[in-house]
Amino acid sequence: MKKIWLGSSWKMNKTATEVAEFNQQIQNALSEVPQSLQTFLIPPFPYVQSVAESVTQHGTRVGVQNICWAEAGAFTGEISASMAKDIGASIVEIGHSERRAMFNETDHSVNKKVLASLNLGLTPLICVGDTFDEKQWDVSRESIVRQVKIALFDVSIDQIENVIIAYEPVWAIGENGIPASAIEAEEGLSAIKHALVTKYGAELANKIVLLYGGSVHPDNAQELIQQPSIDGLFVGRSAWEASGFAKLISLVKPYCESKEEQ
Ligand code: PGA
């Protein structure tokens, strides 16, 4: 049975003091997480190690927000997949829309980073999403599927089970985002699932973890998690405080427990 996933990327937020507070405040909530709920946290690079040291004992996985596609060498300012692994990361977030829009991330560079992560046994968490314009033009599906196909170019059937894909509509993310309805979120993820079935077959495609992200909050988390193509939630603002993350854990828990009983 597939687990339910719940995690957060902190983007470029928090001081060392705030991270230490978070680490302390989240302990209770993480210690009560059932086996069928996979939690994860993706802090900025400088805090990855301290977060990993504090939460992995509870089974929570830790990730980084980016890596370089190269293994080592003259790439000033970059961090490799093996360096991310060294500091306790097991997940690599790749292709978030903020990186695509502001830091020249392309479908091609996403693919190279996905392959670099998989080669080291790290789990790429690939973010794809349609822009507001693409939604207006009714090409959301085409855009999302294109991003997924290029991200997974050359990813073998042996590697695909270790991939996570997050559908994050660009128009739904952040302060100015309009939260996607559960139906819109499901439509995006079922388009992705369809593309995965075509490429890898139904059995393998069904093993790939599919997340929804973009203005997830306590009021919509339960409706989203009940959608058939949604295996988990990838949260920003609502999970940055330990109390917010703990609240979301408590909201999705009943769905995990009912899964365990099945
Ligand atoms: P948000 O961010 O939950 O604050 O909208 C989501 C994301 O960027 O993944």
Short mmCIF file of C-alpha atoms and ligand atoms in Angstrom, two decimals:
data_model
loop_
_atom_site.label_atom_id
_atom_site.label_comp_id
_atom_site.label_asym_id
_atom_site.label_seq_id
_atom_site.Cartn_x
_atom_site.Cartn_y
_atom_site.Cartn_z
CA MET A 1 0.00 0.00 0.00
CA LYS A 2 1.29 3.44 -0.98
CA LYS A 3 1.99 5.85 1.86
CA ILE A 4 0.52 9.31 2.17
CA TRP A 5 3.20 12.00 1.89
CA LEU A 6 3.27 15.36 3.63
CA GLY A 7 6.17 17.76 3.40
CA SER A 8 7.30 21.31 3.19
CA SER A 9 9.99 23.34 1.47
CA TRP A 10 10.98 26.36 3.50
CA LYS A 11 12.23 28.22 0.40
CA MET A 12 14.67 30.98 1.50
CA ASN A 13 13.30 31.42 5.01
CA LYS A 14 14.36 31.01 8.66
CA THR A 15 17.37 31.96 10.75
CA ALA A 16 19.51 29.43 12.64
CA THR A 17 17.63 30.30 15.82
CA GLU A 18 14.26 29.73 14.16
CA VAL A 19 15.46 26.39 12.79
CA ALA A 20 16.56 25.29 16.28
CA GLU A 21 13.12 26.27 17.62
CA PHE A 22 11.34 24.40 14.82
CA ASN A 23 13.45 21.29 15.45
CA GLN A 24 12.47 21.33 19.09
CA GLN A 25 8.79 22.18 18.62
CA ILE A 26 8.10 19.55 15.94
CA GLN A 27 9.42 16.54 17.91
CA ASN A 28 6.11 15.47 19.47
CA ALA A 29 4.11 15.66 16.27
CA LEU A 30 6.74 13.67 14.34
CA SER A 31 7.05 11.02 17.00
CA GLU A 32 3.34 10.22 16.61
CA VAL A 33 3.32 9.92 12.83
CA PRO A 34 1.97 6.52 11.66
CA GLN A 35 4.03 4.23 9.41
CA SER A 36 1.73 5.00 6.51
CA LEU A 37 2.50 8.74 6.60
CA GLN A 38 5.81 9.80 5.10
CA THR A 39 6.79 13.28 6.26
CA PHE A 40 9.62 15.33 4.74
CA LEU A 41 11.25 18.72 5.18
CA ILE A 42 13.29 20.70 2.67
CA PRO A 43 15.20 23.50 4.42
CA PRO A 44 17.71 25.91 2.86
CA PHE A 45 21.16 24.30 2.43
CA PRO A 46 22.82 25.66 5.61
CA TYR A 47 20.19 24.03 7.82
CA VAL A 48 19.81 20.66 6.11
CA GLN A 49 22.25 18.88 8.41
CA SER A 50 20.76 20.15 11.68
CA VAL A 51 17.22 19.39 10.54
CA ALA A 52 18.31 15.91 9.38
CA GLU A 53 19.98 15.24 12.74
CA SER A 54 16.85 16.24 14.56
CA VAL A 55 14.05 14.61 12.52
CA THR A 56 15.33 11.52 10.72
CA GLN A 57 15.02 9.51 13.97
CA HIS A 58 11.24 9.77 13.45
CA GLY A 59 11.43 8.55 9.85
CA THR A 60 11.03 12.06 8.44
CA ARG A 61 13.06 12.52 5.28
CA VAL A 62 15.07 15.64 4.52
CA GLY A 63 15.82 17.22 1.18
CA VAL A 64 17.60 20.07 -0.57
CA GLN A 65 15.96 22.66 -2.81
CA ASN A 66 18.36 22.32 -5.75
CA ILE A 67 21.57 20.64 -6.90
CA CYS A 68 24.01 21.02 -9.76
CA TRP A 69 23.74 18.41 -12.53
CA ALA A 70 27.52 17.96 -12.54
CA GLU A 71 29.32 15.68 -10.08
CA ALA A 72 32.20 18.02 -9.19
CA GLY A 73 34.51 20.60 -10.71
CA ALA A 74 34.62 24.23 -11.76
CA PHE A 75 31.00 25.16 -10.95
CA THR A 76 31.38 28.11 -8.57
CA GLY A 77 28.48 28.54 -6.20
CA GLU A 78 26.91 25.17 -6.93
CA ILE A 79 26.30 22.13 -4.72
CA SER A 80 26.47 18.57 -6.05
CA ALA A 81 24.16 15.64 -5.37
CA SER A 82 26.88 13.87 -3.38
CA MET A 83 27.37 16.95 -1.19
CA ALA A 84 23.62 17.02 -0.55
CA LYS A 85 23.79 13.33 0.37
CA ASP A 86 26.76 13.95 2.69
CA ILE A 87 24.75 16.41 4.79
CA GLY A 88 21.81 14.05 5.25
CA ALA A 89 19.52 14.80 2.30
CA SER A 90 17.69 11.94 0.60
CA ILE A 91 15.34 14.08 -1.52
CA VAL A 92 16.22 16.71 -4.14
CA GLU A 93 13.56 19.23 -5.08
CA ILE A 94 14.00 20.03 -8.77
CA GLY A 95 12.32 22.50 -11.10
CA HIS A 96 10.20 24.53 -8.69
CA SER A 97 8.48 27.29 -10.65
CA GLU A 98 10.43 29.95 -8.74
CA ARG A 99 13.65 28.41 -10.03
CA ARG A 100 12.24 28.12 -13.54
CA ALA A 101 11.05 31.75 -13.51
CA MET A 102 13.96 33.45 -11.72
CA PHE A 103 17.04 31.23 -12.03
CA ASN A 104 16.95 30.00 -15.63
CA GLU A 105 15.90 26.44 -14.79
CA THR A 106 14.75 24.75 -17.99
CA ASP A 107 13.12 21.40 -18.75
CA HIS A 108 16.53 20.27 -19.99
CA SER A 109 18.41 21.29 -16.82
CA VAL A 110 15.65 19.68 -14.74
CA ASN A 111 16.24 16.42 -16.61
CA LYS A 112 20.02 16.58 -16.02
CA LYS A 113 19.46 17.18 -12.29
CA VAL A 114 16.93 14.33 -12.10
CA LEU A 115 19.50 11.93 -13.62
CA ALA A 116 22.27 13.22 -11.32
CA SER A 117 20.06 12.62 -8.27
CA LEU A 118 18.98 9.15 -9.35
CA ASN A 119 22.54 8.11 -10.10
CA LEU A 120 23.38 8.67 -6.44
CA GLY A 121 20.24 7.02 -5.11
CA LEU A 122 18.63 10.32 -4.13
CA THR A 123 14.91 10.84 -4.72
CA PRO A 124 14.17 13.64 -7.16
CA LEU A 125 11.01 15.56 -6.29
CA ILE A 126 10.19 17.06 -9.68
CA CYS A 127 7.92 20.11 -9.66
CA VAL A 128 5.82 20.84 -12.74
CA GLY A 129 3.05 23.33 -13.24
CA ASP A 130 1.07 25.42 -15.69
CA THR A 131 1.21 29.22 -15.66
CA PHE A 132 -1.84 31.46 -15.40
CA ASP A 133 -1.58 32.22 -19.15
CA GLU A 134 -1.37 28.54 -20.05
CA LYS A 135 -4.50 27.93 -17.98
CA GLN A 136 -6.34 30.73 -19.86
CA TRP A 137 -5.19 29.33 -23.19
CA ASP A 138 -6.41 25.87 -22.20
CA VAL A 139 -2.99 24.25 -22.65
CA SER A 140 -2.37 23.32 -19.00
CA ARG A 141 -2.40 19.62 -19.75
CA GLU A 142 0.03 19.95 -22.67
CA SER A 143 2.39 22.09 -20.61
CA ILE A 144 2.43 19.77 -17.59
CA VAL A 145 2.86 16.64 -19.68
CA ARG A 146 5.71 18.23 -21.67
CA GLN A 147 7.53 19.13 -18.43
CA VAL A 148 7.09 15.61 -17.07
CA LYS A 149 8.22 13.90 -20.27
CA ILE A 150 11.39 15.97 -20.58
CA ALA A 151 12.17 15.68 -16.85
CA LEU A 152 11.99 11.88 -17.18
CA PHE A 153 13.94 11.56 -20.42
CA ASP A 154 16.39 8.63 -20.03
CA VAL A 155 14.99 7.66 -16.61
CA SER A 156 14.94 3.86 -16.69
CA ILE A 157 12.28 1.49 -15.44
CA ASP A 158 14.65 0.54 -12.61
CA GLN A 159 14.89 4.15 -11.46
CA ILE A 160 11.37 5.43 -11.92
CA GLU A 161 9.98 4.08 -8.64
CA ASN A 162 12.33 6.43 -6.81
CA VAL A 163 10.85 9.53 -8.46
CA ILE A 164 8.28 11.88 -6.91
CA ILE A 165 6.31 14.31 -9.05
CA ALA A 166 4.56 17.36 -7.63
CA TYR A 167 1.89 19.18 -9.59
CA GLU A 168 2.21 22.81 -8.55
CA PRO A 169 0.14 25.17 -10.69
CA VAL A 170 2.14 28.41 -10.89
CA TRP A 171 -1.09 30.36 -10.45
CA ALA A 172 -1.77 28.60 -7.15
CA ILE A 173 1.56 29.22 -5.42
CA GLY A 174 2.40 31.83 -2.81
CA GLU A 175 0.80 35.00 -1.41
CA ASN A 176 -0.89 35.93 -4.69
CA GLY A 177 -1.83 32.37 -5.60
CA ILE A 178 -5.42 31.29 -6.16
CA PRO A 179 -5.72 27.87 -4.49
CA ALA A 180 -6.55 25.15 -7.01
CA SER A 181 -9.83 23.40 -6.36
CA ALA A 182 -9.59 19.71 -5.54
CA ILE A 183 -11.00 19.02 -9.02
CA GLU A 184 -8.30 21.13 -10.72
CA ALA A 185 -5.58 19.47 -8.65
CA GLU A 186 -6.94 16.03 -9.53
CA GLU A 187 -7.15 16.93 -13.24
CA GLY A 188 -3.48 18.00 -13.30
CA LEU A 189 -2.30 14.88 -11.52
CA SER A 190 -4.44 12.52 -13.54
CA ALA A 191 -2.92 14.04 -16.72
CA ILE A 192 0.51 13.30 -15.26
CA LYS A 193 -0.52 9.79 -14.30
CA HIS A 194 -1.80 9.14 -17.81
CA ALA A 195 1.59 10.20 -19.26
CA LEU A 196 3.38 7.94 -16.76
CA VAL A 197 1.17 4.95 -17.64
CA THR A 198 1.94 5.50 -21.33
CA LYS A 199 5.68 5.62 -20.69
CA TYR A 200 6.17 3.03 -17.95
CA GLY A 201 3.00 0.90 -17.90
CA ALA A 202 0.25 0.93 -15.29
CA GLU A 203 1.96 -1.18 -12.64
CA LEU A 204 5.09 0.97 -12.40
CA ALA A 205 3.21 4.24 -12.93
CA ASN A 206 0.98 3.45 -9.95
CA LYS A 207 4.04 3.21 -7.71
CA ILE A 208 5.22 6.76 -8.50
CA VAL A 209 4.35 9.19 -5.71
CA LEU A 210 2.27 12.13 -6.93
CA LEU A 211 1.95 15.26 -4.79
CA TYR A 212 -0.12 18.40 -5.03
CA GLY A 213 1.34 21.78 -3.99
CA GLY A 214 0.20 25.39 -4.13
CA SER A 215 -1.66 27.18 -1.32
CA VAL A 216 -2.31 23.99 0.63
CA HIS A 217 -3.72 24.99 4.03
CA PRO A 218 -5.72 23.43 6.84
CA ASP A 219 -9.03 24.25 5.13
CA ASN A 220 -8.32 22.42 1.87
CA ALA A 221 -5.84 19.69 2.93
CA GLN A 222 -8.42 17.01 3.68
CA GLU A 223 -10.38 17.48 0.45
CA LEU A 224 -7.17 17.40 -1.58
CA ILE A 225 -5.79 14.27 0.07
CA GLN A 226 -8.98 12.36 -0.75
CA GLN A 227 -8.53 12.80 -4.52
CA PRO A 228 -7.70 9.51 -6.25
CA SER A 229 -4.52 10.69 -8.00
CA ILE A 230 -3.12 12.62 -5.02
CA ASP A 231 -0.70 10.67 -2.80
CA GLY A 232 0.41 13.61 -0.74
CA LEU A 233 0.72 17.33 -0.16
CA PHE A 234 3.70 19.60 -0.70
CA VAL A 235 3.22 22.68 1.43
CA GLY A 236 4.83 26.11 1.67
CA ARG A 237 3.60 28.87 3.99
CA SER A 238 1.10 26.82 6.00
CA ALA A 239 3.81 24.43 7.22
CA TRP A 240 6.71 26.76 7.93
CA GLU A 241 5.85 27.07 11.64
CA ALA A 242 6.04 23.83 13.62
CA SER A 243 2.46 24.38 14.80
CA GLY A 244 1.27 24.64 11.16
CA PHE A 245 3.09 21.48 10.10
CA ALA A 246 1.77 19.64 13.18
CA LYS A 247 -1.77 20.79 12.36
CA LEU A 248 -1.51 19.43 8.81
CA ILE A 249 -0.12 16.14 10.13
CA SER A 250 -3.14 15.81 12.41
CA LEU A 251 -5.51 16.60 9.51
CA VAL A 252 -4.11 13.99 7.11
CA LYS A 253 -3.52 11.31 9.77
CA PRO A 254 -7.09 9.95 9.76
CA TYR A 255 -6.73 9.17 6.05
CA CYS A 256 -3.50 7.25 6.72
CA GLU A 257 -5.01 5.30 9.54
CA SER A 258 -7.99 4.29 7.47
CA LYS A 259 -5.51 3.24 4.75
CA GLU A 260 -3.63 1.04 7.24
CA GLU A 261 -6.86 -0.75 8.10
CA GLN A 262 -7.62 -1.57 4.46
P1 PGA B 1 2.61 27.77 -0.84
O1 PGA B 1 3.91 27.28 -1.61
O2 PGA B 1 2.03 26.59 -0.11
O3 PGA B 1 3.10 28.82 0.09
O4 PGA B 1 1.65 28.31 -1.88
C1 PGA B 1 3.86 26.07 -2.30
C2 PGA B 1 5.12 25.81 -3.06
O5 PGA B 1 5.75 26.74 -3.57
O6 PGA B 1 5.49 24.64 -3.19
#
